[in-house]
Amino acid sequence: MQTLVRIMTSPVRLLAATIWLLALTIAGLPAAIAAPLQPAARGTLTVPIAVQDILKQADEDQQLVDFSRQLLAAPSPFNRLRGALDAIAEPVNAKLLTTQGAALRELPIMRLESLDRHWEFDARRYARWEAESRAAFAPYEESAMQLAQRRLAWSAARTAGVLDGLPPVMSARVDAVLAQIDECEAALGTALSTQFELTQRASTIKARIRSGKSDVAAAIDDIDRRLLKIDVPPLWQDLSIGAGAQGAVQRGLEIETRFARDYNAAGTGNQQALRVVQILLLPLILALALRSRRYHAAIDAQVNTGTSALGRPISTWLLLAMLAVLVFEPDAPLLVQEFALVLALVPVLRLLPGDTAAWLGMRPAIAVGLYAIDRLGVALVADVGIYRLFTLVLNLLALGLTLWMLRRPWSPPIGRFKALKSARRPLEWSVLLILAVAAICNVAGNISLAETLTSGVIESGYMALLLYASVTACQGLLRVVLSQSRLAGRSLVHRQGPALQAALDRLLVLAALIGWLLYSLHRFRLLRPLHSAGSSVLALGIEVGEVSIHLGDVLVFVFSTWLAMWIAQAVRRLLREELPGHSRLPRGVGNSIASLSYYGVLLLGILFALSAAGFKVSQLMFIFGALGVGIGFGLQNVVNNFVSGVVLMFERPIQPGDMIDAAGISGTVREISLRATTIRTFEGADSVVPNGLLLSGNLTNWTMYDRSRRFEITINVAYGTDPAQVTAILNATTSATAGVAADPAPVVLLTGAGDNGINFSVRAWTTDVGRWMHVRGELLEKILAALQAAGIEIPYQQLDIHLRKPTGDQPA
């Protein structure tokens, strides 16, 4: 009881003990550990220290005190965290002060979207601050809890009378340790008080961020709901010029400027990656431009599509650098993104290929001009009524230009533009219809829909032009890069150059189409409702206990698996093209590396796919355990084949292209996988042989170290022929036959005398095992001709039949 009173009368000790008890409760420690510290009618608060452990415990507590002193002597993180929290609180308070209630409803949709990004940026900054503060506060909290625990233990020992009757030296030692614990507890109490103050303030800021995000989301949803409603009176009733939106526009610009400044000062990883890309792009483009000009005569006609990009390297760099802003910083302030799009106006027109400019005529210039006018109006027009008139004038201008383009004939499409011939007029008529609807909505009073449709058509058209110019520039640069001598000489580029270029072109076009589609849906205010509807559909699924399957998880798994297979196949193809010809690698190592890399990438991809689909590690372990049971019961042969495949890849007794005899099959190895090996027989069939059979049986490899093979021809000549003459003819004929190797030299042997003649054996080598039958046949043909020309008879087995006339005693 005295110990409890002593703790209650010390605020610092009470604070430390409370923190420790809360930590034990949150951590879910067993009740047996937390029970001694819980105040109840069970007796003492903690187990007292035994007499024999007093000195040992005093030494351990002294170490804890020394650590606490070092922690307190180190530079305090609280000032740094307080400054970081002030930096977060300043824009949060400013936005809440200027954009609440009616002021928030006055902002246009672009400002609201940027404000939503600003709130999201503040939320990320606060999350980083929270993680840093948690790491900084943890040592102080842990030290305070440990000191509180030691204080409780010593107090319990004193209450139980364990410290009574100790020698003076030991008693002085205990009193010194307790005094140092009191001193450290007091200092840590001050630090913890500062921590609680910061934590309480941070919680307030976090609540304000959530409230701000919720208000902006509600305002954006309100605008989306008002797209099909009348906003203001019709144009013929009330124009409301001078209605006063200057304050709202000024507040929006201030928010945008603050957001851009804070975002730039944050220095996120995306910003650093963007700067690296922008810095590296310029010297790369300049180097390619100088190299292409130096060797312009040697550039293939296929590479000429890149000359427009390399002829204007600064414009190419500026266009790709500004496009990189949209790719690497999708959550950047709209002010930054709009500035990047405006900077790309001139490069877009300069980098259009000549055939495209001739075919499109004035259309690119019209699209760029309309976008520039639209951006200028958004930035400069402050009055709501004037901006309404400006939007109507811009709409009518775009409508008139679209009619003018429809009346002008286009030159016949050539080359890659043939696919657009049928889509040209429907596309322009669709644009004309949308602009006409926007004009009618503006006059009728639906300003939100009119602005959305007009800006959507203009901005999506400009984005399509920008992406087309960017894709064309990237394709040209890729062709120039692949045409460089160092890359053109590579096996992969030399063999698969056109296919590789076509794949990269399709990938660029697909990325551009997806980017344009997302941007257009966003500008037409369709992306948010589609995203919400899609999220609801993807969330459909079933949940049974801990097993949950949703449509989104299935689609993620399928896409991730497909992507993993595609990457694995690309890696295997690349390694198989490059590694086998490497002179420093032993035989077969390149193919083994390629195959193992394929399965390794595929396995990692499937694991990532399972994780992305929502599977947990415990669930994966359950699957692997079930797989192990299956292996034990019925998959021994499959596992044997897989293990044999690994052995084949490491020992490398065969490799693709080898001619082998194995498992009763003769042919050429086409592919070695983990489970089976594909052999192309000499009859033209593809035989799939399990790897276990290749290792368990005899395997003959005719091309393991070289492609040489010996063959033998047996010749019989008639008795009476000079053996020396025959040997000379056979030697001369064999040496003169194409395909017979000179080293080892052919050998002619007299093997014996048979029933019909003298036997000779011709043994020769060929360096091409694939043609040994052809060489043998040609040699045999020449031997027969040479022997016939020399008049040497080749005997053959004869059967003599003698007919005898029967005697008189026997019937005829």
mmCIF file with all atom_site columns, N, CA and C in Angstrom, residues 47-108:
data_model
loop_
_atom_site.group_PDB
_atom_site.id
_atom_site.type_symbol
_atom_site.label_atom_id
_atom_site.label_alt_id
_atom_site.label_comp_id
_atom_site.label_asym_id
_atom_site.label_entity_id
_atom_site.label_seq_id
_atom_site.pdbx_PDB_ins_code
_atom_site.Cartn_x
_atom_site.Cartn_y
_atom_site.Cartn_z
_atom_site.occupancy
_atom_site.B_iso_or_equiv
_atom_site.pdbx_formal_charge
_atom_site.auth_seq_id
_atom_site.auth_comp_id
_atom_site.auth_asym_id
_atom_site.auth_atom_id
_atom_site.pdbx_PDB_model_num
ATOM 1   N N  . VAL A 1 47  ? 6.568   -8.644  -8.409  1.00 0.00 ? 47  VAL A N  1
ATOM 2   C CA . VAL A 1 47  ? 7.331   -9.615  -7.619  1.00 0.00 ? 47  VAL A CA 1
ATOM 3   C C  . VAL A 1 47  ? 8.568   -8.914  -7.048  1.00 0.00 ? 47  VAL A C  1
ATOM 4   N N  . PRO A 1 48  ? 8.800   -8.980  -5.754  1.00 0.00 ? 48  PRO A N  1
ATOM 5   C CA . PRO A 1 48  ? 9.984   -8.320  -5.185  1.00 0.00 ? 48  PRO A CA 1
ATOM 6   C C  . PRO A 1 48  ? 11.268  -9.028  -5.601  1.00 0.00 ? 48  PRO A C  1
ATOM 7   N N  . ILE A 1 49  ? 12.353  -8.296  -5.453  1.00 0.00 ? 49  ILE A N  1
ATOM 8   C CA . ILE A 1 49  ? 13.666  -8.822  -5.817  1.00 0.00 ? 49  ILE A CA 1
ATOM 9   C C  . ILE A 1 49  ? 14.159  -9.738  -4.697  1.00 0.00 ? 49  ILE A C  1
ATOM 10  N N  . ALA A 1 50  ? 14.673  -10.877 -5.084  1.00 0.00 ? 50  ALA A N  1
ATOM 11  C CA . ALA A 1 50  ? 15.231  -11.797 -4.092  1.00 0.00 ? 50  ALA A CA 1
ATOM 12  C C  . ALA A 1 50  ? 16.537  -11.238 -3.541  1.00 0.00 ? 50  ALA A C  1
ATOM 13  N N  . VAL A 1 51  ? 16.895  -11.680 -2.317  1.00 0.00 ? 51  VAL A N  1
ATOM 14  C CA . VAL A 1 51  ? 18.101  -11.155 -1.666  1.00 0.00 ? 51  VAL A CA 1
ATOM 15  C C  . VAL A 1 51  ? 19.347  -11.478 -2.488  1.00 0.00 ? 51  VAL A C  1
ATOM 16  N N  . GLN A 1 52  ? 19.427  -12.706 -2.993  1.00 0.00 ? 52  GLN A N  1
ATOM 17  C CA . GLN A 1 52  ? 20.639  -13.095 -3.715  1.00 0.00 ? 52  GLN A CA 1
ATOM 18  C C  . GLN A 1 52  ? 20.780  -12.391 -5.067  1.00 0.00 ? 52  GLN A C  1
ATOM 19  N N  . ASP A 1 53  ? 19.692  -11.731 -5.547  1.00 0.00 ? 53  ASP A N  1
ATOM 20  C CA . ASP A 1 53  ? 19.747  -11.057 -6.846  1.00 0.00 ? 53  ASP A CA 1
ATOM 21  C C  . ASP A 1 53  ? 19.869  -9.545  -6.715  1.00 0.00 ? 53  ASP A C  1
ATOM 22  N N  . ILE A 1 54  ? 20.053  -9.038  -5.503  1.00 0.00 ? 54  ILE A N  1
ATOM 23  C CA . ILE A 1 54  ? 20.041  -7.578  -5.319  1.00 0.00 ? 54  ILE A CA 1
ATOM 24  C C  . ILE A 1 54  ? 21.216  -6.930  -6.044  1.00 0.00 ? 54  ILE A C  1
ATOM 25  N N  . LEU A 1 55  ? 22.447  -7.423  -5.848  1.00 0.00 ? 55  LEU A N  1
ATOM 26  C CA . LEU A 1 55  ? 23.612  -6.808  -6.488  1.00 0.00 ? 55  LEU A CA 1
ATOM 27  C C  . LEU A 1 55  ? 23.550  -6.952  -8.016  1.00 0.00 ? 55  LEU A C  1
ATOM 28  N N  . LYS A 1 56  ? 23.140  -8.108  -8.462  1.00 0.00 ? 56  LYS A N  1
ATOM 29  C CA . LYS A 1 56  ? 23.026  -8.316  -9.912  1.00 0.00 ? 56  LYS A CA 1
ATOM 30  C C  . LYS A 1 56  ? 21.992  -7.369  -10.518 1.00 0.00 ? 56  LYS A C  1
ATOM 31  N N  . GLN A 1 57  ? 20.856  -7.225  -9.813  1.00 0.00 ? 57  GLN A N  1
ATOM 32  C CA . GLN A 1 57  ? 19.820  -6.338  -10.328 1.00 0.00 ? 57  GLN A CA 1
ATOM 33  C C  . GLN A 1 57  ? 20.269  -4.883  -10.275 1.00 0.00 ? 57  GLN A C  1
ATOM 34  N N  . ALA A 1 58  ? 21.036  -4.528  -9.260  1.00 0.00 ? 58  ALA A N  1
ATOM 35  C CA . ALA A 1 58  ? 21.552  -3.163  -9.156  1.00 0.00 ? 58  ALA A CA 1
ATOM 36  C C  . ALA A 1 58  ? 22.484  -2.852  -10.328 1.00 0.00 ? 58  ALA A C  1
ATOM 37  N N  . ASP A 1 59  ? 23.327  -3.807  -10.717 1.00 0.00 ? 59  ASP A N  1
ATOM 38  C CA . ASP A 1 59  ? 24.220  -3.594  -11.865 1.00 0.00 ? 59  ASP A CA 1
ATOM 39  C C  . ASP A 1 59  ? 23.410  -3.432  -13.155 1.00 0.00 ? 59  ASP A C  1
ATOM 40  N N  . GLU A 1 60  ? 22.391  -4.264  -13.347 1.00 0.00 ? 60  GLU A N  1
ATOM 41  C CA . GLU A 1 60  ? 21.574  -4.149  -14.560 1.00 0.00 ? 60  GLU A CA 1
ATOM 42  C C  . GLU A 1 60  ? 20.824  -2.822  -14.594 1.00 0.00 ? 60  GLU A C  1
ATOM 43  N N  . ASP A 1 61  ? 20.312  -2.396  -13.421 1.00 0.00 ? 61  ASP A N  1
ATOM 44  C CA . ASP A 1 61  ? 19.606  -1.117  -13.386 1.00 0.00 ? 61  ASP A CA 1
ATOM 45  C C  . ASP A 1 61  ? 20.558  0.049   -13.610 1.00 0.00 ? 61  ASP A C  1
ATOM 46  N N  . GLN A 1 62  ? 21.814  -0.099  -13.181 1.00 0.00 ? 62  GLN A N  1
ATOM 47  C CA . GLN A 1 62  ? 22.795  0.947   -13.441 1.00 0.00 ? 62  GLN A CA 1
ATOM 48  C C  . GLN A 1 62  ? 23.047  1.094   -14.949 1.00 0.00 ? 62  GLN A C  1
ATOM 49  N N  . GLN A 1 63  ? 23.098  -0.029  -15.651 1.00 0.00 ? 63  GLN A N  1
ATOM 50  C CA . GLN A 1 63  ? 23.249  0.024   -17.102 1.00 0.00 ? 63  GLN A CA 1
ATOM 51  C C  . GLN A 1 63  ? 22.046  0.685   -17.760 1.00 0.00 ? 63  GLN A C  1
ATOM 52  N N  . LEU A 1 64  ? 20.856  0.386   -17.225 1.00 0.00 ? 64  LEU A N  1
ATOM 53  C CA . LEU A 1 64  ? 19.661  1.031   -17.760 1.00 0.00 ? 64  LEU A CA 1
ATOM 54  C C  . LEU A 1 64  ? 19.685  2.531   -17.507 1.00 0.00 ? 64  LEU A C  1
ATOM 55  N N  . VAL A 1 65  ? 20.152  2.933   -16.344 1.00 0.00 ? 65  VAL A N  1
ATOM 56  C CA . VAL A 1 65  ? 20.265  4.361   -16.035 1.00 0.00 ? 65  VAL A CA 1
ATOM 57  C C  . VAL A 1 65  ? 21.272  5.030   -16.949 1.00 0.00 ? 65  VAL A C  1
ATOM 58  N N  . ASP A 1 66  ? 22.409  4.376   -17.179 1.00 0.00 ? 66  ASP A N  1
ATOM 59  C CA . ASP A 1 66  ? 23.427  4.954   -18.067 1.00 0.00 ? 66  ASP A CA 1
ATOM 60  C C  . ASP A 1 66  ? 22.882  5.118   -19.490 1.00 0.00 ? 66  ASP A C  1
ATOM 61  N N  . PHE A 1 67  ? 22.125  4.140   -19.959 1.00 0.00 ? 67  PHE A N  1
ATOM 62  C CA . PHE A 1 67  ? 21.539  4.260   -21.296 1.00 0.00 ? 67  PHE A CA 1
ATOM 63  C C  . PHE A 1 67  ? 20.548  5.411   -21.345 1.00 0.00 ? 67  PHE A C  1
ATOM 64  N N  . SER A 1 68  ? 19.747  5.572   -20.283 1.00 0.00 ? 68  SER A N  1
ATOM 65  C CA . SER A 1 68  ? 18.781  6.670   -20.258 1.00 0.00 ? 68  SER A CA 1
ATOM 66  C C  . SER A 1 68  ? 19.490  8.020   -20.250 1.00 0.00 ? 68  SER A C  1
ATOM 67  N N  . ARG A 1 69  ? 20.598  8.120   -19.527 1.00 0.00 ? 69  ARG A N  1
ATOM 68  C CA . ARG A 1 69  ? 21.358  9.374   -19.512 1.00 0.00 ? 69  ARG A CA 1
ATOM 69  C C  . ARG A 1 69  ? 21.941  9.685   -20.890 1.00 0.00 ? 69  ARG A C  1
ATOM 70  N N  . GLN A 1 70  ? 22.471  8.662   -21.548 1.00 0.00 ? 70  GLN A N  1
ATOM 71  C CA . GLN A 1 70  ? 22.996  8.893   -22.895 1.00 0.00 ? 70  GLN A CA 1
ATOM 72  C C  . GLN A 1 70  ? 21.881  9.318   -23.850 1.00 0.00 ? 70  GLN A C  1
ATOM 73  N N  . LEU A 1 71  ? 20.716  8.731   -23.678 1.00 0.00 ? 71  LEU A N  1
ATOM 74  C CA . LEU A 1 71  ? 19.587  9.108   -24.523 1.00 0.00 ? 71  LEU A CA 1
ATOM 75  C C  . LEU A 1 71  ? 19.184  10.558  -24.266 1.00 0.00 ? 71  LEU A C  1
ATOM 76  N N  . LEU A 1 72  ? 19.180  10.954  -23.017 1.00 0.00 ? 72  LEU A N  1
ATOM 77  C CA . LEU A 1 72  ? 18.815  12.335  -22.686 1.00 0.00 ? 72  LEU A CA 1
ATOM 78  C C  . LEU A 1 72  ? 19.896  13.327  -23.090 1.00 0.00 ? 72  LEU A C  1
ATOM 79  N N  . ALA A 1 73  ? 21.162  12.875  -23.100 1.00 0.00 ? 73  ALA A N  1
ATOM 80  C CA . ALA A 1 73  ? 22.260  13.773  -23.478 1.00 0.00 ? 73  ALA A CA 1
ATOM 81  C C  . ALA A 1 73  ? 22.363  13.959  -24.986 1.00 0.00 ? 73  ALA A C  1
ATOM 82  N N  . ALA A 1 74  ? 21.805  13.046  -25.761 1.00 0.00 ? 74  ALA A N  1
ATOM 83  C CA . ALA A 1 74  ? 21.857  13.162  -27.215 1.00 0.00 ? 74  ALA A CA 1
ATOM 84  C C  . ALA A 1 74  ? 20.969  14.312  -27.674 1.00 0.00 ? 74  ALA A C  1
ATOM 85  N N  . PRO A 1 75  ? 21.217  14.819  -28.906 1.00 0.00 ? 75  PRO A N  1
ATOM 86  C CA . PRO A 1 75  ? 20.363  15.905  -29.426 1.00 0.00 ? 75  PRO A CA 1
ATOM 87  C C  . PRO A 1 75  ? 18.903  15.485  -29.449 1.00 0.00 ? 75  PRO A C  1
ATOM 88  N N  . SER A 1 76  ? 18.066  16.331  -28.927 1.00 0.00 ? 76  SER A N  1
ATOM 89  C CA . SER A 1 76  ? 16.647  16.012  -28.819 1.00 0.00 ? 76  SER A CA 1
ATOM 90  C C  . SER A 1 76  ? 15.977  16.077  -30.194 1.00 0.00 ? 76  SER A C  1
ATOM 91  N N  . PRO A 1 77  ? 15.167  15.066  -30.537 1.00 0.00 ? 77  PRO A N  1
ATOM 92  C CA . PRO A 1 77  ? 14.453  15.108  -31.830 1.00 0.00 ? 77  PRO A CA 1
ATOM 93  C C  . PRO A 1 77  ? 13.173  15.930  -31.776 1.00 0.00 ? 77  PRO A C  1
ATOM 94  N N  . PHE A 1 78  ? 12.814  16.423  -30.602 1.00 0.00 ? 78  PHE A N  1
ATOM 95  C CA . PHE A 1 78  ? 11.511  17.071  -30.468 1.00 0.00 ? 78  PHE A CA 1
ATOM 96  C C  . PHE A 1 78  ? 11.448  18.395  -31.223 1.00 0.00 ? 78  PHE A C  1
ATOM 97  N N  . ASN A 1 79  ? 12.543  19.149  -31.217 1.00 0.00 ? 79  ASN A N  1
ATOM 98  C CA . ASN A 1 79  ? 12.520  20.419  -31.941 1.00 0.00 ? 79  ASN A CA 1
ATOM 99  C C  . ASN A 1 79  ? 12.379  20.192  -33.448 1.00 0.00 ? 79  ASN A C  1
ATOM 100 N N  . ARG A 1 80  ? 13.099  19.196  -33.941 1.00 0.00 ? 80  ARG A N  1
ATOM 101 C CA . ARG A 1 80  ? 12.990  18.892  -35.374 1.00 0.00 ? 80  ARG A CA 1
ATOM 102 C C  . ARG A 1 80  ? 11.582  18.428  -35.725 1.00 0.00 ? 80  ARG A C  1
ATOM 103 N N  . LEU A 1 81  ? 11.021  17.567  -34.887 1.00 0.00 ? 81  LEU A N  1
ATOM 104 C CA . LEU A 1 81  ? 9.671   17.094  -35.153 1.00 0.00 ? 81  LEU A CA 1
ATOM 105 C C  . LEU A 1 81  ? 8.644   18.210  -35.004 1.00 0.00 ? 81  LEU A C  1
ATOM 106 N N  . ARG A 1 82  ? 8.881   19.108  -34.061 1.00 0.00 ? 82  ARG A N  1
ATOM 107 C CA . ARG A 1 82  ? 7.958   20.228  -33.906 1.00 0.00 ? 82  ARG A CA 1
ATOM 108 C C  . ARG A 1 82  ? 7.991   21.127  -35.139 1.00 0.00 ? 82  ARG A C  1
ATOM 109 N N  . GLY A 1 83  ? 9.198   21.360  -35.679 1.00 0.00 ? 83  GLY A N  1
ATOM 110 C CA . GLY A 1 83  ? 9.293   22.178  -36.887 1.00 0.00 ? 83  GLY A CA 1
ATOM 111 C C  . GLY A 1 83  ? 8.631   21.511  -38.079 1.00 0.00 ? 83  GLY A C  1
ATOM 112 N N  . ALA A 1 84  ? 8.824   20.193  -38.216 1.00 0.00 ? 84  ALA A N  1
ATOM 113 C CA . ALA A 1 84  ? 8.178   19.483  -39.320 1.00 0.00 ? 84  ALA A CA 1
ATOM 114 C C  . ALA A 1 84  ? 6.666   19.509  -39.175 1.00 0.00 ? 84  ALA A C  1
ATOM 115 N N  . LEU A 1 85  ? 6.180   19.398  -37.942 1.00 0.00 ? 85  LEU A N  1
ATOM 116 C CA . LEU A 1 85  ? 4.744   19.449  -37.724 1.00 0.00 ? 85  LEU A CA 1
ATOM 117 C C  . LEU A 1 85  ? 4.197   20.845  -38.021 1.00 0.00 ? 85  LEU A C  1
ATOM 118 N N  . ASP A 1 86  ? 4.964   21.884  -37.695 1.00 0.00 ? 86  ASP A N  1
ATOM 119 C CA . ASP A 1 86  ? 4.544   23.251  -38.029 1.00 0.00 ? 86  ASP A CA 1
ATOM 120 C C  . ASP A 1 86  ? 4.445   23.431  -39.545 1.00 0.00 ? 86  ASP A C  1
ATOM 121 N N  . ALA A 1 87  ? 5.390   22.835  -40.277 1.00 0.00 ? 87  ALA A N  1
ATOM 122 C CA . ALA A 1 87  ? 5.353   22.939  -41.737 1.00 0.00 ? 87  ALA A CA 1
ATOM 123 C C  . ALA A 1 87  ? 4.125   22.251  -42.314 1.00 0.00 ? 87  ALA A C  1
ATOM 124 N N  . ILE A 1 88  ? 3.671   21.186  -41.668 1.00 0.00 ? 88  ILE A N  1
ATOM 125 C CA . ILE A 1 88  ? 2.452   20.520  -42.129 1.00 0.00 ? 88  ILE A CA 1
ATOM 126 C C  . ILE A 1 88  ? 1.217   21.304  -41.723 1.00 0.00 ? 88  ILE A C  1
ATOM 127 N N  . ALA A 1 89  ? 1.249   21.861  -40.522 1.00 0.00 ? 89  ALA A N  1
ATOM 128 C CA . ALA A 1 89  ? 0.067   22.555  -39.999 1.00 0.00 ? 89  ALA A CA 1
ATOM 129 C C  . ALA A 1 89  ? -0.207  23.860  -40.740 1.00 0.00 ? 89  ALA A C  1
ATOM 130 N N  . GLU A 1 90  ? 0.846   24.529  -41.208 1.00 0.00 ? 90  GLU A N  1
ATOM 131 C CA . GLU A 1 90  ? 0.644   25.838  -41.843 1.00 0.00 ? 90  GLU A CA 1
ATOM 132 C C  . GLU A 1 90  ? -0.252  25.753  -43.065 1.00 0.00 ? 90  GLU A C  1
ATOM 133 N N  . PRO A 1 91  ? 0.052   24.911  -44.091 1.00 0.00 ? 91  PRO A N  1
ATOM 134 C CA . PRO A 1 91  ? -0.870  24.849  -45.238 1.00 0.00 ? 91  PRO A CA 1
ATOM 135 C C  . PRO A 1 91  ? -2.226  24.254  -44.879 1.00 0.00 ? 91  PRO A C  1
ATOM 136 N N  . VAL A 1 92  ? -2.258  23.356  -43.885 1.00 0.00 ? 92  VAL A N  1
ATOM 137 C CA . VAL A 1 92  ? -3.544  22.780  -43.486 1.00 0.00 ? 92  VAL A CA 1
ATOM 138 C C  . VAL A 1 92  ? -4.460  23.857  -42.923 1.00 0.00 ? 92  VAL A C  1
ATOM 139 N N  . ASN A 1 93  ? -3.937  24.671  -42.036 1.00 0.00 ? 93  ASN A N  1
ATOM 140 C CA . ASN A 1 93  ? -4.749  25.746  -41.443 1.00 0.00 ? 93  ASN A CA 1
ATOM 141 C C  . ASN A 1 93  ? -5.132  26.782  -42.487 1.00 0.00 ? 93  ASN A C  1
ATOM 142 N N  . ALA A 1 94  ? -4.200  27.077  -43.412 1.00 0.00 ? 94  ALA A N  1
ATOM 143 C CA . ALA A 1 94  ? -4.500  28.069  -44.448 1.00 0.00 ? 94  ALA A CA 1
ATOM 144 C C  . ALA A 1 94  ? -5.630  27.591  -45.354 1.00 0.00 ? 94  ALA A C  1
ATOM 145 N N  . LYS A 1 95  ? -5.596  26.333  -45.717 1.00 0.00 ? 95  LYS A N  1
ATOM 146 C CA . LYS A 1 95  ? -6.664  25.820  -46.594 1.00 0.00 ? 95  LYS A CA 1
ATOM 147 C C  . LYS A 1 95  ? -8.000  25.799  -45.858 1.00 0.00 ? 95  LYS A C  1
ATOM 148 N N  . LEU A 1 96  ? -7.971  25.403  -44.599 1.00 0.00 ? 96  LEU A N  1
ATOM 149 C CA . LEU A 1 96  ? -9.224  25.394  -43.842 1.00 0.00 ? 96  LEU A CA 1
ATOM 150 C C  . LEU A 1 96  ? -9.775  26.801  -43.650 1.00 0.00 ? 96  LEU A C  1
ATOM 151 N N  . LEU A 1 97  ? -8.887  27.783  -43.575 1.00 0.00 ? 97  LEU A N  1
ATOM 152 C CA . LEU A 1 97  ? -9.327  29.152  -43.359 1.00 0.00 ? 97  LEU A CA 1
ATOM 153 C C  . LEU A 1 97  ? -9.945  29.763  -44.608 1.00 0.00 ? 97  LEU A C  1
ATOM 154 N N  . THR A 1 98  ? -9.421  29.401  -45.777 1.00 0.00 ? 98  THR A N  1
ATOM 155 C CA . THR A 1 98  ? -9.857  30.047  -47.016 1.00 0.00 ? 98  THR A CA 1
ATOM 156 C C  . THR A 1 98  ? -10.769 29.185  -47.875 1.00 0.00 ? 98  THR A C  1
ATOM 157 N N  . THR A 1 99  ? -10.835 27.904  -47.602 1.00 0.00 ? 99  THR A N  1
ATOM 158 C CA . THR A 1 99  ? -11.649 27.017  -48.456 1.00 0.00 ? 99  THR A CA 1
ATOM 159 C C  . THR A 1 99  ? -12.544 26.172  -47.580 1.00 0.00 ? 99  THR A C  1
ATOM 160 N N  . GLN A 1 100 ? -13.553 26.796  -47.018 1.00 0.00 ? 100 GLN A N  1
ATOM 161 C CA . GLN A 1 100 ? -14.550 26.094  -46.235 1.00 0.00 ? 100 GLN A CA 1
ATOM 162 C C  . GLN A 1 100 ? -15.919 26.612  -46.603 1.00 0.00 ? 100 GLN A C  1
ATOM 163 N N  . GLY A 1 101 ? -16.894 25.711  -46.534 1.00 0.00 ? 101 GLY A N  1
ATOM 164 C CA . GLY A 1 101 ? -18.265 26.120  -46.757 1.00 0.00 ? 101 GLY A CA 1
ATOM 165 C C  . GLY A 1 101 ? -18.499 26.678  -48.142 1.00 0.00 ? 101 GLY A C  1
ATOM 166 N N  . ALA A 1 102 ? -19.045 27.909  -48.187 1.00 0.00 ? 102 ALA A N  1
ATOM 167 C CA . ALA A 1 102 ? -19.383 28.544  -49.460 1.00 0.00 ? 102 ALA A CA 1
ATOM 168 C C  . ALA A 1 102 ? -18.147 28.841  -50.294 1.00 0.00 ? 102 ALA A C  1
ATOM 169 N N  . ALA A 1 103 ? -17.012 29.188  -49.620 1.00 0.00 ? 103 ALA A N  1
ATOM 170 C CA . ALA A 1 103 ? -15.782 29.468  -50.364 1.00 0.00 ? 103 ALA A CA 1
ATOM 171 C C  . ALA A 1 103 ? -15.318 28.240  -51.135 1.00 0.00 ? 103 ALA A C  1
ATOM 172 N N  . LEU A 1 104 ? -15.506 27.056  -50.582 1.00 0.00 ? 104 LEU A N  1
ATOM 173 C CA . LEU A 1 104 ? -15.117 25.824  -51.273 1.00 0.00 ? 104 LEU A CA 1
ATOM 174 C C  . LEU A 1 104 ? -16.007 25.583  -52.479 1.00 0.00 ? 104 LEU A C  1
ATOM 175 N N  . ARG A 1 105 ? -17.296 25.928  -52.381 1.00 0.00 ? 105 ARG A N  1
ATOM 176 C CA . ARG A 1 105 ? -18.215 25.720  -53.494 1.00 0.00 ? 105 ARG A CA 1
ATOM 177 C C  . ARG A 1 105 ? -17.956 26.702  -54.633 1.00 0.00 ? 105 ARG A C  1
ATOM 178 N N  . GLU A 1 106 ? -17.277 27.804  -54.377 1.00 0.00 ? 106 GLU A N  1
ATOM 179 C CA . GLU A 1 106 ? -17.006 28.783  -55.428 1.00 0.00 ? 106 GLU A CA 1
ATOM 180 C C  . GLU A 1 106 ? -15.845 28.375  -56.327 1.00 0.00 ? 106 GLU A C  1
ATOM 181 N N  . LEU A 1 107 ? -15.011 27.455  -55.880 1.00 0.00 ? 107 LEU A N  1
ATOM 182 C CA . LEU A 1 107 ? -13.841 27.075  -56.665 1.00 0.00 ? 107 LEU A CA 1
ATOM 183 C C  . LEU A 1 107 ? -14.248 26.231  -57.857 1.00 0.00 ? 107 LEU A C  1
ATOM 184 N N  . PRO A 1 108 ? -13.601 26.432  -59.016 1.00 0.00 ? 108 PRO A N  1
ATOM 185 C CA . PRO A 1 108 ? -13.883 25.576  -60.173 1.00 0.00 ? 108 PRO A CA 1
ATOM 186 C C  . PRO A 1 108 ? -13.360 24.168  -59.942 1.00 0.00 ? 108 PRO A C  1
#
